[in-house]
Coordinates of N, CA and C and ligand atoms in Angstrom, one line a residue:
M1 N 0.8 -1.2 0.0 CA 0.0 0.0 0.0 C 0.9 1.2 0.0
K2 N 0.3 2.3 -0.5 CA 1.0 3.6 -0.6 C 0.1 4.7 0.0
L3 N 0.7 5.5 0.9 CA -0.1 6.6 1.4 C 0.5 7.9 0.9
Y4 N -0.3 8.6 0.2 CA 0.1 10.0 -0.3 C -0.3 10.9 0.8
T5 N 0.7 11.6 1.3 CA 0.5 12.5 2.4 C 1.3 13.8 2.2
A6 N 1.2 14.7 3.2 CA 2.0 15.9 3.1 C 2.5 16.3 4.5
Y7 N 3.7 16.7 4.6 CA 4.3 17.0 5.9 C 3.4 18.0 6.7
R8 N 3.0 17.5 7.9 CA 2.3 18.3 8.9 C 0.8 18.6 8.5
A9 N 0.4 18.3 7.2 CA -1.0 18.6 6.9 C -1.9 17.7 7.7
P10 N -3.0 18.3 8.2 CA -3.8 17.6 9.3 C -4.6 16.4 8.8
Y11 N -5.2 16.5 7.6 CA -6.0 15.3 7.2 C -5.1 14.1 6.8
P12 N -4.0 14.3 6.1 CA -3.1 13.2 5.8 C -2.5 12.7 7.1
R13 N -2.2 13.6 8.1 CA -1.6 13.2 9.3 C -2.6 12.2 10.1
R14 N -3.9 12.6 10.0 CA -4.9 11.7 10.6 C -4.8 10.3 10.1
A15 N -4.7 10.1 8.8 CA -4.6 8.8 8.2 C -3.3 8.1 8.6
L16 N -2.2 8.9 8.6 CA -0.9 8.4 9.0 C -0.8 7.9 10.4
M17 N -1.4 8.7 11.3 CA -1.4 8.4 12.7 C -2.2 7.1 13.0
F18 N -3.3 7.0 12.3 CA -4.2 5.9 12.4 C -3.4 4.6 12.0
I19 N -2.7 4.7 10.9 CA -1.9 3.6 10.4 C -0.8 3.2 11.4
R20 N -0.2 4.2 12.0 CA 0.9 4.0 12.9 C 0.3 3.3 14.2
E21 N -0.9 3.8 14.7 CA -1.5 3.2 15.9 C -1.7 1.7 15.6
K22 N -2.0 1.3 14.4 CA -2.3 -0.1 14.0 C -1.0 -0.9 13.8
Q23 N 0.1 -0.1 13.8 CA 1.5 -0.7 13.6 C 1.5 -1.5 12.3
I24 N 1.0 -0.9 11.2 CA 1.0 -1.6 9.9 C 2.4 -1.2 9.3
A25 N 3.2 -2.2 9.0 CA 4.5 -1.9 8.5 C 4.6 -1.6 7.0
D26 N 3.9 -2.4 6.2 CA 4.2 -2.3 4.8 C 3.4 -1.2 4.0
V27 N 3.5 0.0 4.5 CA 2.8 1.1 3.8 C 3.9 2.1 3.4
E28 N 4.0 2.3 2.0 CA 5.0 3.2 1.5 C 4.4 4.6 1.7
I29 N 5.3 5.5 2.2 CA 4.8 6.9 2.4 C 5.3 7.8 1.2
V30 N 4.4 8.5 0.6 CA 4.8 9.4 -0.5 C 4.4 10.8 -0.1
N31 N 5.4 11.6 0.0 CA 5.1 13.0 0.4 C 4.9 13.9 -0.8
I32 N 3.8 14.6 -0.7 CA 3.4 15.6 -1.8 C 3.7 17.0 -1.3
D33 N 4.2 17.8 -2.1 CA 4.4 19.2 -1.7 C 3.3 20.0 -2.2
L34 N 2.4 20.4 -1.2 CA 1.2 21.2 -1.6 C 1.5 22.6 -2.1
M35 N 2.6 23.1 -1.5 CA 2.9 24.5 -1.9 C 3.5 24.5 -3.4
K36 N 4.0 23.4 -3.8 CA 4.4 23.3 -5.3 C 3.3 22.8 -6.2
N37 N 2.1 22.7 -5.6 CA 1.0 22.2 -6.4 C 1.1 20.8 -6.9
E38 N 1.9 20.0 -6.3 CA 2.1 18.6 -6.8 C 0.8 17.8 -6.8
H39 N -0.1 18.2 -6.0 CA -1.4 17.5 -5.9 C -2.4 17.9 -7.0
R40 N -2.0 18.9 -7.8 CA -2.9 19.4 -8.9 C -2.4 18.9 -10.3
T41 N -1.4 18.0 -10.3 CA -1.0 17.5 -11.6 C -2.1 16.5 -12.1
E42 N -2.1 16.3 -13.4 CA -3.1 15.4 -14.0 C -2.9 14.0 -13.5
S43 N -1.6 13.6 -13.3 CA -1.4 12.2 -12.8 C -1.9 12.1 -11.4
F44 N -1.8 13.1 -10.5 CA -2.3 12.9 -9.2 C -3.8 13.0 -9.2
K45 N -4.4 13.9 -10.0 CA -5.8 14.0 -10.1 C -6.5 12.7 -10.6
A46 N -5.7 11.9 -11.3 CA -6.2 10.6 -11.7 C -6.5 9.7 -10.5
L47 N -5.7 9.9 -9.4 CA -5.9 9.2 -8.1 C -7.0 9.9 -7.2
S48 N -6.9 11.2 -7.3 CA -7.7 12.0 -6.4 C -8.4 13.2 -7.1
P49 N -9.6 13.0 -7.7 CA -10.2 13.9 -8.6 C -10.4 15.3 -8.1
F50 N -10.5 15.5 -6.7 CA -10.7 16.8 -6.1 C -9.3 17.4 -5.7
A51 N -8.2 16.7 -6.1 CA -6.9 17.1 -5.8 C -6.7 17.3 -4.3
R52 N -7.1 16.3 -3.5 CA -6.9 16.4 -2.1 C -6.1 15.2 -1.6
I53 N -5.4 15.4 -0.5 CA -4.8 14.3 0.2 C -5.3 14.2 1.6
P54 N -5.3 13.0 2.2 CA -4.5 11.8 1.8 C -5.3 11.0 0.8
V55 N -4.4 10.1 0.2 CA -5.0 9.0 -0.7 C -4.2 7.8 -0.3
L56 N -5.0 6.7 -0.1 CA -4.3 5.4 0.2 C -4.5 4.6 -1.1
Q57 N -3.4 4.3 -1.7 CA -3.4 3.4 -2.9 C -3.3 2.0 -2.5
L58 N -4.3 1.2 -2.8 CA -4.3 -0.2 -2.3 C -3.4 -1.0 -3.3
D59 N -3.1 -2.3 -2.8 CA -2.1 -3.1 -3.6 C -2.7 -3.4 -5.0
D60 N -4.0 -3.4 -5.1 CA -4.6 -3.7 -6.5 C -4.7 -2.4 -7.3
G61 N -4.1 -1.3 -6.8 CA -4.1 -0.1 -7.6 C -5.2 0.9 -7.3
R62 N -6.3 0.5 -6.7 CA -7.4 1.4 -6.5 C -6.9 2.5 -5.5
A63 N -7.5 3.7 -5.7 CA -7.1 4.8 -4.8 C -8.3 5.2 -3.9
L64 N -8.0 5.1 -2.6 CA -9.0 5.4 -1.6 C -8.7 6.8 -1.1
G65 N -9.7 7.7 -1.3 CA -9.5 9.1 -0.7 C -10.4 9.3 0.5
E66 N -10.3 10.5 1.1 CA -11.1 10.9 2.3 C -10.5 10.1 3.5
S67 N -9.9 11.0 4.4 CA -9.2 10.4 5.5 C -10.1 9.5 6.4
R68 N -11.4 9.8 6.6 CA -12.2 9.0 7.4 C -12.5 7.7 6.7
A69 N -12.7 7.7 5.4 CA -12.9 6.4 4.6 C -11.6 5.5 4.7
I70 N -10.5 6.2 4.7 CA -9.2 5.4 4.8 C -9.1 4.8 6.1
C71 N -9.5 5.5 7.2 CA -9.4 5.0 8.5 C -10.4 3.8 8.7
S72 N -11.6 4.0 8.1 CA -12.6 2.9 8.2 C -12.2 1.6 7.5
W73 N -11.5 1.8 6.4 CA -11.0 0.6 5.6 C -9.9 -0.1 6.5
I74 N -9.0 0.7 7.0 CA -7.9 0.1 7.8 C -8.5 -0.5 9.1
E75 N -9.5 0.1 9.7 CA -10.1 -0.5 10.9 C -10.7 -1.9 10.6
A76 N -11.3 -2.0 9.4 CA -11.9 -3.2 9.0 C -10.9 -4.3 8.7
K77 N -9.8 -3.9 8.1 CA -8.8 -4.8 7.7 C -7.8 -5.2 8.8
F78 N -7.6 -4.2 9.7 CA -6.7 -4.4 10.8 C -7.4 -4.0 12.1
P79 N -8.2 -5.0 12.6 CA -9.1 -4.6 13.7 C -8.4 -4.2 15.0
E80 N -7.2 -4.6 15.2 CA -6.5 -4.3 16.5 C -5.4 -3.3 16.4
P81 N -5.2 -2.4 17.3 CA -6.1 -2.1 18.4 C -7.4 -1.4 17.9
N82 N -8.5 -1.6 18.5 CA -9.7 -1.0 18.1 C -9.7 0.5 18.3
L83 N -10.0 1.3 17.3 CA -10.0 2.7 17.4 C -11.4 3.4 17.0
M84 N -12.3 2.5 16.5 CA -13.6 3.1 16.1 C -14.8 2.5 16.7
G85 N -14.6 1.7 17.8 CA -15.7 1.1 18.5 C -15.9 -0.3 18.2
S86 N -16.3 -1.1 19.3 CA -16.4 -2.5 19.1 C -17.8 -3.1 19.2
D87 N -18.8 -2.2 19.4 CA -20.2 -2.7 19.3 C -21.0 -1.5 18.7
P88 N -22.2 -1.7 18.3 CA -22.9 -0.7 17.6 C -23.0 0.6 18.4
E89 N -23.2 0.5 19.7 CA -23.4 1.7 20.5 C -22.1 2.5 20.6
E90 N -21.0 1.8 20.8 CA -19.7 2.4 21.0 C -19.3 3.0 19.6
R91 N -19.5 2.3 18.5 CA -19.2 2.8 17.2 C -19.9 4.1 16.9
A92 N -21.2 4.2 17.2 CA -22.0 5.4 17.0 C -21.4 6.5 17.9
W93 N -21.1 6.2 19.1 CA -20.7 7.3 20.0 C -19.3 7.9 19.6
I94 N -18.4 7.0 19.2 CA -17.1 7.4 18.7 C -17.3 8.2 17.4
E95 N -18.1 7.7 16.5 CA -18.3 8.4 15.3 C -18.9 9.8 15.5
M96 N -19.8 9.9 16.4 CA -20.4 11.3 16.8 C -19.2 12.2 17.2
H97 N -18.4 11.7 18.1 CA -17.3 12.6 18.6 C -16.3 12.9 17.4
D98 N -16.0 11.9 16.6 CA -15.0 12.1 15.6 C -15.6 13.2 14.6
R99 N -16.8 13.0 14.2 CA -17.4 14.0 13.3 C -17.5 15.4 13.9
R100 N -17.8 15.5 15.2 CA -17.7 16.8 15.8 C -16.3 17.4 15.7
M101 N -15.3 16.6 16.0 CA -13.9 17.1 15.9 C -13.6 17.5 14.4
D102 N -14.1 16.7 13.5 CA -13.9 17.1 12.1 C -14.6 18.4 11.7
F103 N -15.9 18.5 12.0 CA -16.6 19.6 11.5 C -16.5 20.9 12.3
Y104 N -16.4 20.7 13.6 CA -16.4 21.9 14.5 C -15.1 22.3 15.1
W105 N -14.0 21.5 14.7 CA -12.7 21.7 15.3 C -11.7 21.8 14.1
M106 N -11.5 20.7 13.4 CA -10.6 20.6 12.3 C -11.0 21.7 11.2
S107 N -12.2 21.6 10.8 CA -12.6 22.5 9.7 C -12.4 24.0 10.0
P108 N -12.9 24.5 11.2 CA -12.6 25.9 11.4 C -11.1 26.3 11.6
I109 N -10.4 25.3 12.1 CA -8.9 25.6 12.3 C -8.3 25.7 10.9
I110 N -8.7 24.8 10.0 CA -8.1 24.9 8.6 C -8.6 26.2 7.9
A111 N -9.9 26.5 8.1 CA -10.4 27.7 7.4 C -9.7 29.0 7.9
W112 N -9.5 29.0 9.2 CA -8.8 30.1 9.9 C -7.4 30.3 9.3
I113 N -6.7 29.1 9.2 CA -5.3 29.2 8.6 C -5.3 29.6 7.1
R114 N -6.2 28.9 6.4 CA -6.2 29.2 4.9 C -6.5 30.6 4.6
N115 N -7.3 31.2 5.4 CA -7.8 32.6 5.1 C -7.0 33.7 5.8
S116 N -6.0 33.3 6.6 CA -5.2 34.4 7.3 C -3.7 34.3 7.0
L117 N -3.1 33.2 6.8 CA -1.7 33.1 6.6 C -1.3 33.6 5.2
P118 N -0.4 34.5 5.1 CA -0.1 35.0 3.7 C 0.4 33.9 2.8
N119 N 1.2 33.0 3.3 CA 1.8 32.0 2.4 C 0.7 31.0 1.9
M120 N -0.5 31.0 2.5 CA -1.6 30.1 2.0 C -2.2 30.6 0.7
E121 N -1.9 31.9 0.4 CA -2.6 32.4 -0.8 C -2.3 31.6 -2.0
T122 N -1.0 31.1 -2.1 CA -0.6 30.2 -3.2 C -1.6 29.0 -3.4
L123 N -2.0 28.5 -2.2 CA -2.8 27.3 -2.2 C -4.3 27.6 -2.5
V124 N -4.8 28.7 -1.9 CA -6.2 28.9 -1.9 C -6.7 30.0 -2.9
G125 N -5.7 30.8 -3.4 CA -6.1 31.9 -4.3 C -6.6 33.0 -3.5
R126 N -7.9 33.3 -3.5 CA -8.4 34.5 -2.7 C -8.6 34.1 -1.3
Q127 N -8.3 35.1 -0.4 CA -8.5 34.9 1.1 C -9.5 35.8 1.6
Y128 N -10.2 35.4 2.7 CA -11.3 36.2 3.2 C -11.0 36.4 4.7
P129 N -10.4 37.5 5.1 CA -10.0 37.8 6.5 C -11.1 37.8 7.4
D130 N -12.3 38.3 7.1 CA -13.5 38.3 8.0 C -13.9 36.9 8.3
F131 N -13.9 36.1 7.3 CA -14.2 34.7 7.5 C -13.2 34.0 8.4
A132 N -11.9 34.3 8.2 CA -10.9 33.8 9.1 C -11.2 34.1 10.6
Q133 N -11.6 35.4 10.8 CA -11.9 35.9 12.1 C -13.1 35.1 12.8
G134 N -14.1 34.9 12.0 CA -15.3 34.1 12.4 C -14.9 32.7 12.8
Q135 N -14.0 32.1 11.9 CA -13.6 30.7 12.2 C -12.7 30.6 13.4
R136 N -11.9 31.6 13.6 CA -11.1 31.7 14.9 C -12.0 31.7 16.1
E137 N -13.1 32.4 16.0 CA -14.0 32.4 17.2 C -14.6 31.1 17.4
I138 N -15.0 30.4 16.4 CA -15.5 29.0 16.5 C -14.5 28.1 17.1
V139 N -13.2 28.3 16.7 CA -12.1 27.4 17.3 C -12.1 27.6 18.8
F140 N -12.1 28.9 19.2 CA -12.1 29.2 20.7 C -13.3 28.6 21.4
K141 N -14.4 28.6 20.8 CA -15.6 28.0 21.4 C -15.5 26.5 21.6
T142 N -15.0 25.9 20.5 CA -14.9 24.4 20.6 C -13.8 24.0 21.5
A143 N -12.7 24.9 21.6 CA -11.6 24.6 22.5 C -12.1 24.6 24.0
A144 N -13.0 25.6 24.2 CA -13.6 25.7 25.6 C -14.4 24.4 25.9
W145 N -15.2 24.0 24.9 CA -16.0 22.8 25.1 C -15.1 21.6 25.3
L146 N -14.0 21.5 24.5 CA -13.1 20.3 24.6 C -12.4 20.3 26.0
D147 N -12.0 21.5 26.4 CA -11.3 21.6 27.6 C -12.2 21.1 28.8
E148 N -13.4 21.5 28.8 CA -14.3 21.0 29.8 C -14.5 19.5 29.8
Q149 N -14.7 19.0 28.6 CA -14.9 17.6 28.3 C -13.6 16.8 28.9
L150 N -12.5 17.4 28.6 CA -11.2 16.6 28.9 C -10.8 16.8 30.4
A151 N -11.5 17.8 31.1 CA -11.3 17.9 32.5 C -12.1 16.8 33.2
R152 N -13.1 16.3 32.6 CA -14.0 15.3 33.2 C -13.6 13.8 32.7
Q153 N -13.1 13.7 31.6 CA -12.8 12.3 31.0 C -11.4 12.4 30.4
S154 N -10.8 11.2 30.2 CA -9.4 11.1 29.8 C -9.3 11.4 28.3
W155 N -10.2 11.0 27.5 CA -10.1 11.1 26.0 C -11.4 11.8 25.4
V156 N -11.3 12.2 24.2 CA -12.4 12.9 23.6 C -13.7 12.2 23.6
A157 N -13.7 10.9 23.3 CA -14.9 10.1 23.3 C -15.2 9.3 24.6
G158 N -14.4 9.5 25.6 CA -14.6 8.8 26.8 C -13.4 8.3 27.5
E159 N -13.3 7.1 27.9 CA -12.2 6.6 28.7 C -11.1 5.8 28.0
R160 N -11.2 5.9 26.6 CA -10.1 5.3 25.9 C -9.8 6.1 24.6
F161 N -8.6 5.9 24.2 CA -8.0 6.6 23.0 C -8.7 6.1 21.8
T162 N -9.2 7.0 20.9 CA -9.9 6.6 19.7 C -9.6 7.5 18.5
I163 N -10.2 7.2 17.4 CA -10.0 8.1 16.2 C -10.4 9.5 16.5
A164 N -11.3 9.8 17.4 CA -11.7 11.2 17.7 C -10.5 11.9 18.3
D165 N -9.7 11.2 19.1 CA -8.5 11.9 19.6 C -7.5 12.2 18.5
I166 N -7.4 11.2 17.6 CA -6.4 11.4 16.5 C -6.9 12.7 15.6
T167 N -8.1 12.7 15.3 CA -8.6 13.8 14.5 C -8.4 15.2 15.2
A168 N -8.8 15.2 16.5 CA -8.7 16.4 17.3 C -7.2 16.8 17.5
F169 N -6.3 15.8 17.7 CA -4.9 16.1 17.9 C -4.3 16.7 16.6
C170 N -4.6 16.1 15.5 CA -4.0 16.5 14.2 C -4.4 18.0 13.9
A171 N -5.6 18.3 14.2 CA -6.1 19.7 14.0 C -5.4 20.6 15.0
L172 N -5.3 20.3 16.2 CA -4.7 21.1 17.2 C -3.2 21.4 16.8
E173 N -2.5 20.4 16.4 CA -1.1 20.6 16.1 C -0.9 21.6 14.9
V174 N -1.8 21.6 14.0 CA -1.6 22.5 12.8 C -2.0 23.9 13.3
A175 N -2.8 24.0 14.3 CA -3.2 25.4 14.8 C -2.0 26.2 15.3
R176 N -0.9 25.5 15.6 CA 0.3 26.3 16.0 C 0.7 27.4 15.0
V177 N 0.4 27.1 13.7 CA 0.9 28.1 12.7 C 0.1 29.4 12.9
V178 N -1.1 29.4 13.5 CA -1.8 30.7 13.8 C -1.6 31.0 15.3
H179 N -0.6 30.4 15.9 CA -0.2 30.7 17.3 C -1.3 30.3 18.3
F180 N -2.1 29.3 18.0 CA -3.0 28.8 19.0 C -2.4 27.7 19.8
R181 N -2.2 28.0 21.1 CA -1.7 27.0 22.0 C -2.6 27.0 23.2
P182 N -3.1 25.8 23.6 CA -4.1 25.7 24.6 C -3.7 26.3 25.9
R183 N -2.4 26.1 26.3 CA -2.0 26.6 27.6 C -2.1 28.1 27.6
D184 N -1.6 28.7 26.6 CA -1.6 30.2 26.5 C -3.1 30.8 26.6
A185 N -4.0 30.0 26.1 CA -5.4 30.4 26.1 C -6.1 30.0 27.4
G186 N -5.4 29.4 28.3 CA -6.0 28.9 29.6 C -6.7 27.6 29.6
F187 N -6.5 26.8 28.5 CA -7.2 25.5 28.4 C -6.2 24.4 28.8
H188 N -6.2 24.3 30.1 CA -5.1 23.4 30.7 C -5.4 21.9 30.5
A189 N -6.7 21.5 30.6 CA -7.0 20.1 30.4 C -6.7 19.7 28.9
L190 N -7.0 20.6 28.0 CA -6.7 20.4 26.6 C -5.2 20.3 26.4
Q191 N -4.5 21.1 27.0 CA -3.0 21.0 26.9 C -2.4 19.7 27.4
E192 N -3.0 19.3 28.6 CA -2.5 18.0 29.2 C -2.8 16.8 28.3
W193 N -4.0 16.8 27.7 CA -4.4 15.8 26.8 C -3.5 15.8 25.5
R194 N -3.2 17.0 25.0 CA -2.3 17.1 23.9 C -1.0 16.6 24.2
D195 N -0.4 16.9 25.3 CA 0.9 16.4 25.7 C 1.0 14.9 25.8
R196 N -0.1 14.3 26.3 CA -0.2 12.8 26.4 C -0.1 12.2 25.0
I197 N -0.8 12.8 24.1 CA -0.9 12.2 22.7 C 0.5 12.5 22.0
A198 N 1.0 13.7 22.2 CA 2.3 14.0 21.5 C 3.4 13.0 21.9
A199 N 3.3 12.4 23.1 CA 4.3 11.4 23.6 C 4.1 10.0 22.9
R200 N 3.0 9.8 22.2 CA 2.8 8.5 21.6 C 3.7 8.4 20.3
D201 N 4.1 7.1 20.1 CA 5.0 6.9 18.9 C 4.3 7.4 17.6
S202 N 3.0 7.2 17.5 CA 2.3 7.5 16.3 C 2.2 9.0 16.0
A203 N 2.5 9.8 17.0 CA 2.4 11.3 16.8 C 3.6 11.9 16.1
G204 N 4.7 11.2 15.9 CA 5.9 11.7 15.3 C 5.5 12.3 13.9
I205 N 6.2 13.3 13.5 CA 5.9 13.9 12.2 C 6.8 13.4 11.0
E206 N 7.8 12.7 11.4 CA 8.7 12.2 10.3 C 8.1 11.0 9.6
Ligands
GSH1 N1 -12.3 15.6 3.5 C1 -11.0 15.4 3.1 C2 -10.2 16.7 3.2 C3 -8.8 16.5 2.6 C4 -8.1 17.9 2.5 O1 -8.7 18.9 2.4 N2 -6.7 17.8 2.5 C5 -5.9 19.0 2.4 C6 -4.6 18.8 3.2 S1 -5.0 18.8 4.9 C7 -5.6 19.2 0.9 O2 -5.5 18.2 0.2 N3 -5.5 20.4 0.5 C8 -5.2 20.7 -0.9 C9 -5.7 22.0 -1.4 O3 -6.4 22.7 -0.6 O4 -5.5 22.3 -2.5 C10 -10.3 14.3 3.9 O5 -10.8 14.0 5.1 O6 -9.4 13.6 3.5

């Protein structure tokens, strides 16, 4: 298998971390340089029609896009350790949290970055500073919610590490580029959770 990824980019990192948690050894990592538009070449778009990464190319050549779909496929093929729930109720609960992290945490963090950092203009074309400001406010609201949640329980979806932690962690790590750090904003439970995850082998960026 081949994983097309990009250094520090949060959605590819979600898939990469998931693969590492499963300790799957035979995955070739192919780094794409987004700033050089390597994902917009015709050959890459043959794998990923919307020019997005990650893409997991299976051994039979098929290209699986969308990080959550990649994780679901891996979870089904490599069930241990379980990261997405082991019975219908737990699966639904974890999916709910993972989607919340995707839509109300990862998404506004990315939109804030894409619409405010000058070097992102190459990637996005036109930027909308007002939109960035609105997304920043959503990030702070979700951070406050997460901080409260993590003061009461060890992990985002409850008492064990799951895909929801991976999604939330990858988003938080990239938020550094807009200088968002939980401790500085007074979110101490969020910072403590982040530090626990950063110490896991799967969290390395190399
Ligand atoms: N919903 C997709 C989002 C993928 C995505 O947007 N990836 C970003 C990198 S984090 C990307 O490919 N950006 C390229 C671009 O904006 O042109 C997923 O979960 O895989």
